mmCIF file of C-alpha atoms and ligand atoms in Angstrom:
data_model
loop_
_atom_site.group_PDB
_atom_site.id
_atom_site.type_symbol
_atom_site.label_atom_id
_atom_site.label_comp_id
_atom_site.label_asym_id
_atom_site.label_seq_id
_atom_site.Cartn_x
_atom_site.Cartn_y
_atom_site.Cartn_z
ATOM 1 C CA MET P 1 -2.737 -35.547 8.628
ATOM 2 C CA LEU P 2 -5.532 -33.095 8.230
ATOM 3 C CA GLY P 3 -5.436 -30.278 11.281
ATOM 4 C CA ILE P 4 -8.199 -27.355 11.339
ATOM 5 C CA THR P 5 -6.468 -24.363 13.339
ATOM 6 C CA LEU P 6 -7.361 -20.893 13.928
ATOM 7 C CA GLY P 7 -4.938 -17.887 12.676
ATOM 8 C CA ASP P 8 -3.636 -16.117 9.666
ATOM 9 C CA ILE P 9 -2.159 -18.082 6.692
ATOM 10 C CA THR P 10 0.528 -15.473 5.982
ATOM 11 C CA LYS P 11 2.331 -16.661 9.064
ATOM 12 C CA ILE P 12 2.592 -19.976 8.539
ATOM 13 C CA GLU P 13 5.492 -22.145 7.635
ATOM 14 C CA ALA P 14 4.462 -24.641 5.047
ATOM 15 C CA ASP P 15 6.324 -25.300 2.004
ATOM 16 C CA ALA P 16 3.536 -24.098 0.348
ATOM 17 C CA ILE P 17 0.442 -21.738 1.097
ATOM 18 C CA VAL P 18 -2.861 -21.841 -1.149
ATOM 19 C CA ASN P 19 -4.052 -18.188 -2.064
ATOM 20 C CA ALA P 20 -7.871 -18.034 -2.845
ATOM 21 C CA ALA P 21 -7.234 -15.545 -5.826
ATOM 22 C CA ASN P 22 -9.279 -14.577 -8.330
ATOM 23 C CA THR P 23 -9.091 -15.467 -12.262
ATOM 24 C CA SER P 24 -6.623 -12.156 -12.931
ATOM 25 C CA LEU P 25 -4.218 -13.452 -10.602
ATOM 26 C CA LEU P 26 -3.225 -9.951 -9.633
ATOM 27 C CA GLY P 27 -4.676 -9.053 -6.488
ATOM 28 C CA GLY P 28 -7.782 -8.280 -4.598
ATOM 29 C CA GLY P 29 -9.323 -8.090 -1.389
ATOM 30 C CA GLY P 30 -9.799 -11.633 1.919
ATOM 31 C CA VAL P 31 -6.572 -13.210 1.967
ATOM 32 C CA ASP P 32 -5.628 -12.583 -1.600
ATOM 33 C CA GLY P 33 -4.833 -8.811 -0.483
ATOM 34 C CA ALA P 34 -2.870 -10.322 2.751
ATOM 35 C CA ILE P 35 -0.829 -12.861 1.092
ATOM 36 C CA HIS P 36 0.369 -10.279 -1.271
ATOM 37 C CA ARG P 37 0.951 -7.628 1.297
ATOM 38 C CA ALA P 38 3.115 -9.859 3.634
ATOM 39 C CA ALA P 39 5.033 -11.536 0.175
ATOM 40 C CA GLY P 40 5.932 -8.228 -0.935
ATOM 41 C CA PRO P 41 5.642 -6.969 -4.659
ATOM 42 C CA LYS P 42 8.082 -9.372 -6.140
ATOM 43 C CA LEU P 43 5.056 -11.751 -5.986
ATOM 44 C CA LEU P 44 2.806 -9.616 -8.226
ATOM 45 C CA THR P 45 5.368 -9.060 -10.698
ATOM 46 C CA GLU P 46 5.314 -13.056 -11.124
ATOM 47 C CA CYS P 47 1.897 -13.428 -11.085
ATOM 48 C CA ARG P 48 1.642 -11.009 -14.399
ATOM 49 C CA MET P 49 3.648 -13.465 -16.221
ATOM 50 C CA LEU P 50 1.029 -16.227 -15.310
ATOM 51 C CA ASN P 51 -1.387 -14.731 -17.324
ATOM 52 C CA GLY P 52 -4.084 -15.311 -15.112
ATOM 53 C CA CYS P 53 -5.750 -18.989 -14.203
ATOM 54 C CA LYS P 54 -9.530 -20.054 -14.427
ATOM 55 C CA THR P 55 -12.120 -20.822 -11.704
ATOM 56 C CA GLY P 56 -11.206 -24.599 -10.267
ATOM 57 C CA GLN P 57 -7.514 -24.406 -11.780
ATOM 58 C CA ALA P 58 -4.306 -23.964 -9.784
ATOM 59 C CA LYS P 59 -0.944 -21.925 -10.660
ATOM 60 C CA ILE P 60 2.425 -21.896 -8.110
ATOM 61 C CA THR P 61 4.519 -19.079 -7.596
ATOM 62 C CA LYS P 62 7.224 -18.924 -4.945
ATOM 63 C CA GLY P 63 6.870 -17.055 -1.776
ATOM 64 C CA TYR P 64 8.884 -14.114 -1.578
ATOM 65 C CA TRP P 65 9.014 -13.019 2.136
ATOM 66 C CA LEU P 66 6.311 -15.049 3.317
ATOM 67 C CA PRO P 67 7.515 -18.147 5.731
ATOM 68 C CA ALA P 68 6.159 -20.388 3.186
ATOM 69 C CA GLN P 69 8.335 -21.538 0.037
ATOM 70 C CA TYR P 70 5.797 -21.254 -2.484
ATOM 71 C CA VAL P 71 2.085 -19.536 -3.169
ATOM 72 C CA ILE P 72 -0.250 -21.786 -4.609
ATOM 73 C CA HIS P 73 -2.998 -19.764 -6.401
ATOM 74 C CA THR P 74 -6.429 -20.932 -6.954
ATOM 75 C CA PRO P 75 -9.552 -19.073 -7.930
ATOM 76 C CA GLY P 76 -12.491 -20.066 -6.179
ATOM 77 C CA PRO P 77 -15.910 -20.390 -7.504
ATOM 78 C CA VAL P 78 -18.268 -17.266 -6.579
ATOM 79 C CA TRP P 79 -21.491 -18.640 -5.209
ATOM 80 C CA ASN P 80 -24.220 -18.598 -7.519
ATOM 81 C CA GLY P 81 -27.051 -20.535 -6.057
ATOM 82 C CA GLY P 82 -25.050 -23.630 -6.445
ATOM 83 C CA LYS P 83 -26.757 -24.678 -9.810
ATOM 84 C CA LYS P 84 -23.419 -23.395 -11.943
ATOM 85 C CA GLY P 85 -21.218 -26.298 -11.089
ATOM 86 C CA GLU P 86 -19.691 -24.154 -8.233
ATOM 87 C CA GLU P 87 -20.030 -27.439 -5.730
ATOM 88 C CA HIS P 88 -17.452 -29.008 -8.431
ATOM 89 C CA LEU P 89 -15.387 -26.283 -8.868
ATOM 90 C CA LEU P 90 -14.482 -25.792 -5.499
ATOM 91 C CA LYS P 91 -13.118 -29.465 -4.617
ATOM 92 C CA SER P 92 -11.618 -29.268 -8.349
ATOM 93 C CA CYS P 93 -9.287 -26.179 -6.431
ATOM 94 C CA TYR P 94 -8.521 -28.473 -3.667
ATOM 95 C CA GLU P 95 -7.758 -31.393 -6.071
ATOM 96 C CA ASN P 96 -5.446 -29.142 -8.457
ATOM 97 C CA CYS P 97 -3.650 -27.193 -5.360
ATOM 98 C CA LEU P 98 -2.881 -31.086 -3.929
ATOM 99 C CA LYS P 99 -1.600 -31.686 -7.193
ATOM 100 C CA LEU P 100 0.519 -28.788 -7.730
ATOM 101 C CA ALA P 101 2.261 -29.537 -4.469
ATOM 102 C CA VAL P 102 3.207 -33.063 -4.801
ATOM 103 C CA ASP P 103 4.813 -32.031 -8.464
ATOM 104 C CA TYR P 104 6.995 -29.426 -6.495
ATOM 105 C CA GLY P 105 7.562 -31.663 -3.655
ATOM 106 C CA CYS P 106 5.682 -30.254 -1.044
ATOM 107 C CA ARG P 107 5.025 -31.714 2.092
ATOM 108 C CA THR P 108 3.228 -29.453 4.324
ATOM 109 C CA VAL P 109 0.470 -27.378 2.584
ATOM 110 C CA ALA P 110 -1.795 -24.856 4.248
ATOM 111 C CA PHE P 111 -5.136 -23.770 2.688
ATOM 112 C CA PRO P 112 -7.493 -20.687 3.442
ATOM 113 C CA SER P 113 -11.175 -21.387 3.605
ATOM 114 C CA ILE P 114 -11.706 -20.973 -0.408
ATOM 115 C CA SER P 115 -14.467 -19.160 -1.895
ATOM 116 C CA THR P 116 -16.197 -18.481 1.666
ATOM 117 C CA GLY P 117 -15.679 -14.554 2.103
ATOM 118 C CA ILE P 118 -16.538 -12.316 -0.832
ATOM 119 C CA TYR P 119 -17.461 -15.089 -2.945
ATOM 120 C CA ARG P 120 -20.430 -16.692 -0.327
ATOM 121 C CA PHE P 121 -19.976 -19.731 -0.891
ATOM 122 C CA PRO P 122 -22.107 -21.223 1.990
ATOM 123 C CA LEU P 123 -19.299 -22.816 4.947
ATOM 124 C CA ASP P 124 -21.602 -25.779 5.864
ATOM 125 C CA LYS P 125 -20.860 -26.788 2.028
ATOM 126 C CA ALA P 126 -17.542 -25.642 1.211
ATOM 127 C CA SER P 127 -16.270 -27.086 4.575
ATOM 128 C CA ALA P 128 -17.563 -30.723 3.772
ATOM 129 C CA ILE P 129 -16.238 -30.348 0.057
ATOM 130 C CA ALA P 130 -12.743 -29.554 1.448
ATOM 131 C CA VAL P 131 -12.568 -31.535 4.205
ATOM 132 C CA GLU P 132 -14.071 -34.792 2.096
ATOM 133 C CA THR P 133 -11.791 -33.523 -0.944
ATOM 134 C CA ILE P 134 -7.880 -33.127 0.848
ATOM 135 C CA LEU P 135 -8.994 -36.657 3.018
ATOM 136 C CA GLU P 136 -9.473 -38.335 -0.356
ATOM 137 C CA PHE P 137 -6.034 -36.795 -1.853
ATOM 138 C CA MET P 138 -4.528 -38.190 1.023
ATOM 139 C CA GLU P 139 -5.502 -41.554 0.889
ATOM 140 C CA LEU P 140 -3.149 -41.790 -1.645
ATOM 141 C CA HIS P 141 -0.532 -39.417 -0.261
ATOM 142 C CA PRO P 142 -0.298 -40.612 3.703
ATOM 143 C CA ASP P 143 3.059 -38.492 4.109
ATOM 144 C CA MET P 144 1.286 -35.156 3.486
ATOM 145 C CA ASP P 145 0.460 -32.610 6.358
ATOM 146 C CA VAL P 146 -2.425 -30.484 5.090
ATOM 147 C CA GLN P 147 -4.087 -27.726 7.138
ATOM 148 C CA MET P 148 -6.979 -25.686 7.260
ATOM 149 C CA VAL P 149 -6.299 -22.089 8.667
ATOM 150 C CA CYS P 150 -9.716 -20.477 9.424
ATOM 151 C CA PHE P 151 -9.150 -16.848 10.103
ATOM 152 C CA ASP P 152 -12.582 -16.550 12.588
ATOM 153 C CA ARG P 153 -13.990 -18.791 15.129
ATOM 154 C CA GLU P 154 -17.191 -19.414 12.993
ATOM 155 C CA THR P 155 -15.468 -20.671 10.204
ATOM 156 C CA PHE P 156 -12.827 -22.636 12.241
ATOM 157 C CA GLN P 157 -16.009 -24.531 13.770
ATOM 158 C CA TYR P 158 -17.445 -25.644 10.474
ATOM 159 C CA TYR P 159 -14.363 -27.429 9.756
ATOM 160 C CA GLN P 160 -14.075 -29.123 12.617
ATOM 161 C CA ASN P 161 -17.509 -30.071 12.546
ATOM 162 C CA ALA P 162 -16.950 -31.473 8.989
ATOM 163 C CA LEU P 163 -13.592 -33.083 9.886
ATOM 164 C CA GLU P 164 -15.569 -34.981 13.160
ATOM 165 C CA THR P 165 -18.391 -35.937 10.149
ATOM 166 C CA ALA P 166 -15.707 -37.263 7.930
ATOM 167 C CA LYS P 167 -13.868 -39.380 9.999
ATOM 168 C CA GLY P 168 -17.159 -40.766 11.519
ATOM 169 C CA LYS P 169 -18.021 -41.683 7.665
HETATM 170 P P1 ADP H 1 -13.124 -15.605 -1.312
HETATM 171 O O1 ADP H 1 -12.838 -14.252 -2.689
HETATM 172 O O2 ADP H 1 -12.311 -16.953 -2.315
HETATM 173 O O3 ADP H 1 -14.132 -15.901 -1.026
HETATM 174 P P2 ADP H 1 -11.856 -14.252 0.669
HETATM 175 O O4 ADP H 1 -10.294 -13.849 0.943
HETATM 176 O O5 ADP H 1 -12.879 -13.398 0.650
HETATM 177 O O6 ADP H 1 -11.908 -14.995 -0.704
HETATM 178 O O7 ADP H 1 -12.494 -15.104 1.480
HETATM 179 C C1 ADP H 1 -11.533 -16.743 2.207
HETATM 180 C C2 ADP H 1 -11.780 -16.742 3.833
HETATM 181 O O8 ADP H 1 -10.560 -16.397 3.800
HETATM 182 C C3 ADP H 1 -12.537 -16.310 4.132
HETATM 183 O O9 ADP H 1 -12.947 -17.461 5.554
HETATM 184 C C4 ADP H 1 -11.919 -15.156 5.437
HETATM 185 O O10 ADP H 1 -11.951 -14.578 6.595
HETATM 186 C C5 ADP H 1 -10.534 -16.320 5.331
HETATM 187 N N1 ADP H 1 -8.939 -14.891 5.264
HETATM 188 C C6 ADP H 1 -8.700 -14.065 4.930
HETATM 189 N N2 ADP H 1 -7.505 -12.894 5.475
HETATM 190 C C7 ADP H 1 -7.063 -14.222 5.871
HETATM 191 C C8 ADP H 1 -5.639 -14.677 6.204
HETATM 192 N N3 ADP H 1 -5.075 -13.631 6.501
HETATM 193 N N4 ADP H 1 -5.926 -16.305 6.422
HETATM 194 C C9 ADP H 1 -6.028 -17.111 6.034
HETATM 195 N N5 ADP H 1 -7.830 -16.718 6.466
HETATM 196 C C10 ADP H 1 -8.282 -15.178 5.960
#
């Protein structure tokens, strides 16, 4: 099932939560900062050993003090007008996170709205890409339980609309 919820991803008891990271994997602002604060300093220690991550790819760590067992870190694309492969890279983020989740036996996965904060990806496009990519993946893995955890009402509304649209297709 794919669900859209309003809330703080650091509080979610999933097998894995996704972090909208940057390519250094050494922490940052937004949801990345919140996840590092809630997980505690050992998360940064483990991230230092990963040697960064390319945009659109994903790497996994333990969740430490978080209620989630794992954190899957994925650097989303910075929006630069849409002609630099941003949409394809955002799709890759969702796909690679879900593949890694399956590899680690995670059934429940929670995503934040990747790239739509500091990275300025337009919410209408990002929400459609996220929902379509997750639903495509779930056709092959119907037992998975995926949540989009939105931090504010506007984001929540966009993802709900995207889900309604995708269901109607
Ligand atoms: P990016 O750099 O990929 O744009 P941001 O962290 O700036 O990442 O923003 C991505 C989304 O995560 C935004 O919608 C932001 O409001 C949201 N966000 C920030 N903190 C949290 C949190 N604790 N839980 C869930 N979402 C959050």
